[in-house]
PDB file of C-alpha atoms in Angstrom:
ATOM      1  CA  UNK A   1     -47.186 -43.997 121.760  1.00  0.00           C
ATOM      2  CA  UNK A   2     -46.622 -40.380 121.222  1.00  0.00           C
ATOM      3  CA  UNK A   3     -49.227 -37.976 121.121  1.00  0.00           C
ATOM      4  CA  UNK A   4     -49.069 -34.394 118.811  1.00  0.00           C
ATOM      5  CA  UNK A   5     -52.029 -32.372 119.930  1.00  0.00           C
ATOM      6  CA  UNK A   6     -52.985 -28.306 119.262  1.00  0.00           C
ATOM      7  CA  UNK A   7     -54.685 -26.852 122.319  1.00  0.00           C
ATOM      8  CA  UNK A   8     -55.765 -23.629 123.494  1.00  0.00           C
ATOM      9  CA  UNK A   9     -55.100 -22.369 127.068  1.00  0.00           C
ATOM     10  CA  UNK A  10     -58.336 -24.801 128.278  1.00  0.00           C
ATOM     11  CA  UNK A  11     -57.467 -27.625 126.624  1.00  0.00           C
ATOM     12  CA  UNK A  12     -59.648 -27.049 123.996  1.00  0.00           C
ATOM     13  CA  UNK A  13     -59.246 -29.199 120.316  1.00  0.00           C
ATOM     14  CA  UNK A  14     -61.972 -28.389 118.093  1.00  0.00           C
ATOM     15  CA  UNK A  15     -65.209 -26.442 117.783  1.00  0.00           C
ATOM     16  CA  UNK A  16     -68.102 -27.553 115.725  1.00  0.00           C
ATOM     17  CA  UNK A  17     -65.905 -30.105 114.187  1.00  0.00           C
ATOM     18  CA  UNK A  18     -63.159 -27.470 113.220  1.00  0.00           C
ATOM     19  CA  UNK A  19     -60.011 -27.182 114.149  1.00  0.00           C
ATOM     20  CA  UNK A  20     -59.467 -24.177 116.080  1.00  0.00           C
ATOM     21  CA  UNK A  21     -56.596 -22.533 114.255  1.00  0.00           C
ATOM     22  CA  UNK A  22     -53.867 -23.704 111.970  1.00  0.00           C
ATOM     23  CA  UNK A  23     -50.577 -22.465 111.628  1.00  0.00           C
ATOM     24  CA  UNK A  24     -47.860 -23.572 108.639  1.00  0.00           C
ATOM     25  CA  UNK A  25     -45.168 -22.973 111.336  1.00  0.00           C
ATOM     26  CA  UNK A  26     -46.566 -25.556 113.752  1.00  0.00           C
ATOM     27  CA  UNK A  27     -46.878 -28.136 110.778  1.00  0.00           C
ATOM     28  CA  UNK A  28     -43.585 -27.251 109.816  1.00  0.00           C
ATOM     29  CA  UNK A  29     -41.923 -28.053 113.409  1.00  0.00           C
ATOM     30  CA  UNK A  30     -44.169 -31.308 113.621  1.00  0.00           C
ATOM     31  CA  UNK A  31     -42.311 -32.544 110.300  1.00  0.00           C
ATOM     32  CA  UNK A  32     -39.146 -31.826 111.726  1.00  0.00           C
ATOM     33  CA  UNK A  33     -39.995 -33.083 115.256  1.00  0.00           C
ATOM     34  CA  UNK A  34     -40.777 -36.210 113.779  1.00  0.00           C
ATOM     35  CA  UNK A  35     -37.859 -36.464 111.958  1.00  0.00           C
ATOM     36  CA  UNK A  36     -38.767 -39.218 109.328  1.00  0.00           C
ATOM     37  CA  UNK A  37     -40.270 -41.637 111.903  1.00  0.00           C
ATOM     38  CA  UNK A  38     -43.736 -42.511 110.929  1.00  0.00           C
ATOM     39  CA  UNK A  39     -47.028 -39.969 111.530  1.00  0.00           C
ATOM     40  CA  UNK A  40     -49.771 -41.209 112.199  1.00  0.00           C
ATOM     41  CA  UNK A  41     -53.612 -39.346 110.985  1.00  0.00           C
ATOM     42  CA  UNK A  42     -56.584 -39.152 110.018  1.00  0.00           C
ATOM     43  CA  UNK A  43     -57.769 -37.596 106.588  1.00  0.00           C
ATOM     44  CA  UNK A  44     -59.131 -35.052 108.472  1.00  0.00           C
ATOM     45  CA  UNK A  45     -55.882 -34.483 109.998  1.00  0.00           C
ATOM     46  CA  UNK A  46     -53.893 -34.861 106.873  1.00  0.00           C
ATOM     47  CA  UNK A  47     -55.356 -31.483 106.066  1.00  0.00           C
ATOM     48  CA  UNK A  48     -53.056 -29.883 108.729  1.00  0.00           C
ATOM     49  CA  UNK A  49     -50.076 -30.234 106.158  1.00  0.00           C
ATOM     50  CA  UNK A  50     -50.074 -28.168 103.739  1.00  0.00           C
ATOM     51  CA  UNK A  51     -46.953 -30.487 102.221  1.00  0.00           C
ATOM     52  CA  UNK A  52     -47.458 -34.470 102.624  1.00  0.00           C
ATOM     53  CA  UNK A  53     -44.625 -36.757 103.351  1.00  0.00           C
ATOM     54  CA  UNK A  54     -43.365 -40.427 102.806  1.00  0.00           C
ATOM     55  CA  UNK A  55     -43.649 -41.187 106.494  1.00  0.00           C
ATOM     56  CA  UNK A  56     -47.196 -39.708 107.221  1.00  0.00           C
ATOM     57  CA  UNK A  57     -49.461 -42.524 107.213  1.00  0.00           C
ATOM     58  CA  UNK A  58     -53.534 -41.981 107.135  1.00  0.00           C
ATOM     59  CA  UNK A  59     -56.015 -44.227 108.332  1.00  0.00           C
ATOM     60  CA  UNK A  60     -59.109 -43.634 110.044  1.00  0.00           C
ATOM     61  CA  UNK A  61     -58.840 -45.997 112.848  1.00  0.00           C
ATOM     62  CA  UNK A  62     -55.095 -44.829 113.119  1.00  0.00           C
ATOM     63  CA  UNK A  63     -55.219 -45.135 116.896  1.00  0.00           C
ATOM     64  CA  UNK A  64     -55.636 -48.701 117.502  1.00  0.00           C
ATOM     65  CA  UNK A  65     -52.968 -49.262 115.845  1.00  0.00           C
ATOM     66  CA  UNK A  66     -50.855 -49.454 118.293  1.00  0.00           C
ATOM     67  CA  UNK A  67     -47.321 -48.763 116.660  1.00  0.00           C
ATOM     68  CA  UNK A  68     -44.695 -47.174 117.669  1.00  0.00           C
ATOM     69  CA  UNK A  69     -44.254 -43.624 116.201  1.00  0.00           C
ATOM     70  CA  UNK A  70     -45.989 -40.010 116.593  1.00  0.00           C
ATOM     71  CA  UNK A  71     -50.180 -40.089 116.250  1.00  0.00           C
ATOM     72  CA  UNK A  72     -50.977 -36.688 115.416  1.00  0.00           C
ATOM     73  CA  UNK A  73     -54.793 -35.814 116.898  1.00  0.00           C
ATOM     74  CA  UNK A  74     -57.303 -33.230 116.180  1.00  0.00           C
ATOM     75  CA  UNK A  75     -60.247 -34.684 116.444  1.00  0.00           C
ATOM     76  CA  UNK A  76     -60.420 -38.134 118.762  1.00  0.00           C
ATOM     77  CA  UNK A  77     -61.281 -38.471 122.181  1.00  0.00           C
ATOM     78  CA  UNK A  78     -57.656 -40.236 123.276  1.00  0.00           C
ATOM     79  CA  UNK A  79     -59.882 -41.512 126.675  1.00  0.00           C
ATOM     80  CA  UNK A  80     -59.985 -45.100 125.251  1.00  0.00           C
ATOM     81  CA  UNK A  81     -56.096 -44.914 124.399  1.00  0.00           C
ATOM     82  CA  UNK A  82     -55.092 -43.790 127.576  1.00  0.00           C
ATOM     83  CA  UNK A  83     -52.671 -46.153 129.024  1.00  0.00           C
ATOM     84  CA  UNK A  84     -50.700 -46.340 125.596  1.00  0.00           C
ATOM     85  CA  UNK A  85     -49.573 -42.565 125.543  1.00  0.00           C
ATOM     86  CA  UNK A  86     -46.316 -42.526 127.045  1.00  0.00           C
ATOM     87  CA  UNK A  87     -45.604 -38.778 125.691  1.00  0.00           C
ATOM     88  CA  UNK A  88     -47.805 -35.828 125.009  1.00  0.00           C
ATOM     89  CA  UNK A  89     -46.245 -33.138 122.496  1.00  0.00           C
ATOM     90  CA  UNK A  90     -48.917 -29.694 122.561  1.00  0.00           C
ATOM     91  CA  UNK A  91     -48.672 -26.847 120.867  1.00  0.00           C
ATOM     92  CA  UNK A  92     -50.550 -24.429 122.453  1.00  0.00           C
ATOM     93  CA  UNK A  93     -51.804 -20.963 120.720  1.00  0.00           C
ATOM     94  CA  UNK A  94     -51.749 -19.275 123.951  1.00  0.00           C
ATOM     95  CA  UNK A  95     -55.423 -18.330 123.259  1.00  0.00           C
ATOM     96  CA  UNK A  96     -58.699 -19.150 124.651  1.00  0.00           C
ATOM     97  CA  UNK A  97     -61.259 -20.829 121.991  1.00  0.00           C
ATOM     98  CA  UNK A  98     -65.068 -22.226 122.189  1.00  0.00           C
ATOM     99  CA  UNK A  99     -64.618 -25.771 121.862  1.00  0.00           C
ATOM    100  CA  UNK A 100     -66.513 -28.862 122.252  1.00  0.00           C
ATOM    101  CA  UNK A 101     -63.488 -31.605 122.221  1.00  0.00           C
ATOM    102  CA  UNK A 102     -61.305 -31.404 124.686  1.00  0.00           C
ATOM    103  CA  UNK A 103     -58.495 -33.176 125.876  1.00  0.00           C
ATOM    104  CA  UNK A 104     -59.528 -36.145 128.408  1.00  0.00           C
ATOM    105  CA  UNK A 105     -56.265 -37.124 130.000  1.00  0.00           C
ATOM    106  CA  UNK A 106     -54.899 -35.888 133.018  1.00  0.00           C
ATOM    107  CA  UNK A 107     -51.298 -34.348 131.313  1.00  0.00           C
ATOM    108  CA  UNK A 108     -51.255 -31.590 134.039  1.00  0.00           C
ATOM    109  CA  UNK A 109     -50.021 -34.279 136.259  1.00  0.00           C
ATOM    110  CA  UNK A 110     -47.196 -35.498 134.250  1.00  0.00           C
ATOM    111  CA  UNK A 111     -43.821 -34.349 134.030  1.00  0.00           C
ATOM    112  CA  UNK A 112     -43.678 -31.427 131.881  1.00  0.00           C
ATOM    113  CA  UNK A 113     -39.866 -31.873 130.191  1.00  0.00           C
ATOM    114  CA  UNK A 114     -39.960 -29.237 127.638  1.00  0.00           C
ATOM    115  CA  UNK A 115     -41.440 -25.864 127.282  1.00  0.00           C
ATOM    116  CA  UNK A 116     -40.286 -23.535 124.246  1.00  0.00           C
ATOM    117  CA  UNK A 117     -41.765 -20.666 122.545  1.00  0.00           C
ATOM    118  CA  UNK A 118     -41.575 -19.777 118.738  1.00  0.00           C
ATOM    119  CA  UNK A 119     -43.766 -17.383 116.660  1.00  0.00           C
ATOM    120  CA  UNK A 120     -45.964 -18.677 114.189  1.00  0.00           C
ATOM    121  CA  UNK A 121     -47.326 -17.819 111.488  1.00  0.00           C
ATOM    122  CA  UNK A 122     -50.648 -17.002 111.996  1.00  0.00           C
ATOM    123  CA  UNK A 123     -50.127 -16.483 116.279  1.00  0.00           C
ATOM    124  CA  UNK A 124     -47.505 -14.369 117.351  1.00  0.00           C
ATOM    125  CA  UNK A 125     -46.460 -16.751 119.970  1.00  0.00           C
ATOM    126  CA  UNK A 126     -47.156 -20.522 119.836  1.00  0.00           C
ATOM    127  CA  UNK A 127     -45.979 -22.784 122.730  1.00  0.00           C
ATOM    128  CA  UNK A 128     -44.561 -26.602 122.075  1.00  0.00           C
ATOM    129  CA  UNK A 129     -44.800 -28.711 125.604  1.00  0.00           C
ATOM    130  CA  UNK A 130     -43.597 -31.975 126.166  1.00  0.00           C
ATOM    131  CA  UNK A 131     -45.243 -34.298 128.779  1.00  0.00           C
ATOM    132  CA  UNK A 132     -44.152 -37.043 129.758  1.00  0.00           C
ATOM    133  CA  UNK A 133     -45.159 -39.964 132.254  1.00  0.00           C
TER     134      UNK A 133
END
């Protein structure tokens, strides 16, 4: 299972059940990332994406699923899910947010494989990390 998240510098995911920010160029790189493979979301998630594709599929207990694909999460505690996640994918805003969901597993001691920067649209600079197991 691989995991999409948006975090702020404290691991921070939402804030009075709101996202914290959203940026077109972060959706934009997640459809590409993905590359056609199936995207797993909520409804609440869905609302990321400004553009909807074939492969994103939304369903509210898209977790247990199970399948093998990308599960794109904004507002789930993954604690439960744990031992499925085999990846991590965050895109941080390099910002520091009140929040009230944060991120429950442990990715600062995985292997971080990837670390790029690219400017967003509505953060100058947005970081994309890739953790792996």
């Amino acid at each position: 299972m691989i995991v999409i998240l948006c975090l702020d510098d404290r691991n921070g995911m939402m804030f009075n059940n709101c996202r914290q920010s959203r940026d077109r160029a972060v959706a934009a790189d997640i459809i590409r990332l993905v590359d056609g493979e199936k995207l797993f979301m909520n409804e609440y998630s869905s609302g990321f994406f400004s553009e909807k594709t074939a492969n994103m599929l939304i369903d509210e207990d898209f977790l247990s699923r199970g399948d093998k694909g990308f599960y794109f999460v904004e507002n789930n505690s993954l604690k439960n899910f744990a031992k499925k996640i085999n990846k991590v994918i965050v895109y941080r805003w390099n910002r520091v947010y009140p929040s009230d969901l944060k991120l429950e597993l442990p990715i600062n001691q995985w292997k971080k494989t990837i670390d790029a920067e690219f400017a967003g649209n509505s953060h100058d600079k947005i970081t994309r990390e890739v953790y792996t197991r």
